[in-house]
Amino acid sequence: AKLALDGTTARDGRLPVNPSGGLKAKGHPIGATGVSMHVLTAMQLVGEAGGIQVPGAKLGGIFNMGGAAVANYVSILDRIR
């Protein structure tokens, strides 16, 4: 909670989290949440995220959980240089 309160996880903070508002902000497109998370992260890394762009984004971390917490994965995306 401290990191959120002190602005560390804000879009312009040292460690931005969910600049799009997260999946709660977009509803729950069943079956498409993981794809959406990867697309939004890729858009950040190529500088095409518009009003939610994190300046200088170089790495993106994605965590998704499906079913009754039985299908979990983590992806780390890196900007192509």
XYZ file of N, CA and C in Angstrom:
243
model
N 0.824 -1.183 0.000
C 0.000 0.000 0.000
C 0.872 1.252 0.000
N 2.020 1.180 0.681
C 2.897 2.348 0.748
C 3.340 2.795 -0.645
N 3.691 1.839 -1.506
C 4.145 2.191 -2.855
C 3.047 2.874 -3.654
N 1.812 2.423 -3.502
C 0.696 3.060 -4.203
C 0.458 4.456 -3.647
N 0.503 4.600 -2.335
C 0.241 5.897 -1.707
C 1.325 6.923 -2.004
N 2.580 6.485 -2.106
C 3.646 7.460 -2.359
C 3.882 7.719 -3.849
N 3.062 7.116 -4.722
C 3.141 7.399 -6.154
C 4.101 6.521 -6.936
N 4.778 5.596 -6.285
C 5.739 4.731 -6.968
C 5.089 3.948 -8.100
N 3.846 3.499 -7.916
C 3.175 2.672 -8.925
C 2.299 3.476 -9.885
N 2.329 4.808 -9.786
C 1.572 5.655 -10.718
C 2.208 5.591 -12.108
N 1.470 6.003 -13.130
C 1.978 5.939 -14.508
C 3.319 6.648 -14.651
N 3.501 7.766 -13.928
C 4.766 8.503 -14.010
C 5.688 8.186 -12.831
N 5.372 7.128 -12.083
C 6.194 6.729 -10.942
C 7.375 5.870 -11.360
N 8.161 5.485 -10.380
C 9.358 4.678 -10.634
C 9.024 3.269 -11.100
N 7.860 2.725 -10.690
C 7.461 1.363 -11.036
C 5.971 1.351 -11.403
N 5.622 1.832 -12.610
C 4.210 1.938 -13.000
C 3.504 0.576 -13.024
N 2.276 0.543 -12.507
C 1.458 -0.667 -12.489
C 0.093 -0.333 -13.078
N -0.359 -1.128 -14.037
C -1.690 -0.982 -14.650
C -2.003 0.431 -15.156
N -1.195 0.991 -16.046
C -1.504 2.338 -16.544
C -2.843 2.406 -17.274
N -3.367 1.266 -17.715
C -4.668 1.249 -18.396
C -5.824 1.183 -17.406
N -5.515 1.002 -16.125
C -6.569 0.823 -15.135
C -6.777 -0.637 -14.790
N -6.098 -1.523 -15.494
C -6.231 -2.949 -15.227
C -7.478 -3.538 -15.861
N -7.641 -4.815 -15.700
C -8.759 -5.509 -16.346
C -10.107 -5.132 -15.759
N -10.156 -4.716 -14.497
C -11.432 -4.272 -13.926
C -11.937 -3.041 -14.659
N -11.027 -2.222 -15.158
C -11.410 -0.999 -15.859
C -11.981 -1.281 -17.243
N -11.761 -2.472 -17.767
C -12.240 -2.775 -19.120
C -13.259 -3.897 -19.163
N -13.794 -4.271 -17.996
C -14.723 -5.391 -17.976
C -13.933 -6.684 -17.930
N -14.569 -7.774 -18.244
C -13.881 -9.067 -18.208
C -14.168 -9.806 -19.507
N -13.373 -9.515 -20.554
C -13.574 -10.200 -21.830
C -13.097 -11.648 -21.732
N -13.962 -12.508 -21.240
C -13.593 -13.901 -20.945
C -12.842 -14.532 -22.118
N -11.691 -15.098 -21.811
C -10.874 -15.747 -22.822
C -9.936 -14.796 -23.543
N -10.171 -13.504 -23.415
C -9.332 -12.538 -24.123
C -8.494 -11.699 -23.167
N -8.611 -11.934 -21.870
C -7.879 -11.090 -20.932
C -6.369 -11.212 -21.106
N -5.856 -12.421 -21.265
C -4.415 -12.602 -21.440
C -3.911 -11.965 -22.718
N -4.677 -12.100 -23.780
C -4.301 -11.480 -25.054
C -4.287 -9.967 -24.897
N -5.313 -9.428 -24.267
C -5.402 -7.988 -24.061
C -4.218 -7.469 -23.251
N -3.850 -8.187 -22.209
C -2.722 -7.773 -21.382
C -1.425 -7.744 -22.193
N -1.225 -8.722 -23.061
C -0.023 -8.757 -23.893
C -0.034 -7.639 -24.933
N -1.181 -7.386 -25.534
C -1.277 -6.312 -26.534
C -0.991 -4.962 -25.885
N -1.608 -4.687 -24.733
C -1.376 -3.409 -24.052
C 0.089 -3.246 -23.661
N 0.722 -4.323 -23.220
C 2.133 -4.255 -22.849
C 3.006 -4.018 -24.077
N 2.726 -4.709 -25.166
C 3.488 -4.505 -26.407
C 3.337 -3.070 -26.901
N 2.129 -2.516 -26.798
C 1.909 -1.122 -27.208
C 2.761 -0.174 -26.367
N 2.894 -0.455 -25.077
C 3.757 0.360 -24.219
C 5.202 0.307 -24.713
N 5.665 -0.889 -25.038
C 7.071 -1.074 -25.393
C 7.444 -0.452 -26.726
N 6.481 -0.300 -27.627
C 6.776 0.340 -28.918
C 6.339 1.799 -28.936
N 5.881 2.310 -27.795
C 5.526 3.722 -27.691
C 4.213 4.095 -28.338
N 3.286 3.151 -28.443
C 2.009 3.419 -29.109
C 0.809 3.276 -28.174
N 0.990 3.585 -26.891
C -0.097 3.430 -25.920
C -0.896 4.716 -25.708
N -0.631 5.722 -26.501
C -1.419 6.953 -26.436
C -1.401 7.609 -25.065
N -2.601 7.968 -24.565
C -2.725 8.695 -23.311
C -2.314 7.926 -22.075
N -2.105 6.629 -22.202
C -1.665 5.835 -21.044
C -0.207 5.397 -21.177
N 0.516 6.023 -22.118
C 1.902 5.649 -22.368
C 2.777 5.910 -21.152
N 3.601 4.937 -20.799
C 4.626 5.097 -19.770
C 5.891 5.540 -20.495
N 6.373 6.762 -20.241
C 7.558 7.249 -20.947
C 8.762 6.337 -20.732
N 9.425 5.976 -21.813
C 10.649 5.189 -21.733
C 10.463 3.736 -21.329
N 9.270 3.184 -21.530
C 9.017 1.787 -21.140
C 9.992 0.856 -21.854
N 10.674 -0.004 -21.092
C 11.652 -0.928 -21.656
C 11.289 -2.387 -21.411
N 10.656 -2.676 -20.275
C 10.245 -4.032 -19.907
C 8.799 -4.004 -19.452
N 8.093 -5.091 -19.706
C 6.715 -5.202 -19.230
C 6.495 -6.559 -18.604
N 5.885 -6.569 -17.435
C 5.575 -7.820 -16.751
C 4.077 -8.072 -16.777
N 3.697 -9.299 -17.063
C 2.282 -9.676 -17.162
C 2.061 -10.906 -16.295
N 1.043 -10.846 -15.448
C 0.637 -12.017 -14.665
C -0.833 -12.260 -14.939
N -1.192 -13.494 -15.250
C -2.589 -13.833 -15.506
C -2.920 -15.136 -14.798
N -4.160 -15.225 -14.350
C -4.640 -16.403 -13.639
C -5.980 -16.790 -14.238
N -6.177 -18.069 -14.485
C -7.440 -18.519 -15.063
C -8.085 -19.610 -14.242
N -9.355 -19.811 -14.506
C -10.091 -20.845 -13.789
C -10.134 -20.551 -12.307
N -10.107 -21.573 -11.511
C -10.112 -21.420 -10.049
C -8.672 -21.338 -9.552
N -7.906 -20.430 -10.141
C -6.493 -20.222 -9.804
C -5.645 -21.451 -10.115
N -6.042 -22.221 -11.113
C -5.282 -23.416 -11.470
C -4.419 -23.215 -12.711
N -4.678 -22.184 -13.481
C -3.877 -21.892 -14.670
C -3.257 -20.512 -14.467
N -1.971 -20.475 -14.223
C -1.265 -19.228 -13.951
C -0.055 -19.109 -14.863
N 0.243 -17.890 -15.279
C 1.482 -17.680 -16.021
C 1.986 -16.264 -15.836
N 3.281 -16.114 -16.043
C 3.941 -14.817 -15.999
C 4.704 -14.671 -17.301
N 4.584 -13.504 -17.919
C 5.353 -13.194 -19.129
C 6.142 -11.920 -18.869
N 7.370 -11.875 -19.350
C 8.180 -10.664 -19.309
C 8.473 -10.299 -20.753
N 8.034 -9.120 -21.174
C 8.278 -8.657 -22.536
C 9.357 -7.589 -22.512
N 10.235 -7.621 -23.500
C 11.347 -6.691 -23.617
C 11.191 -5.919 -24.916
N 11.504 -4.645 -24.875
C 11.425 -3.827 -26.083
C 12.514 -4.255 -27.060
N 12.155 -4.406 -28.326
C 13.138 -4.740 -29.361
C 13.920 -3.478 -29.674
N 15.212 -3.612 -29.676
C 16.053 -2.421 -29.884
C 16.561 -2.363 -31.291
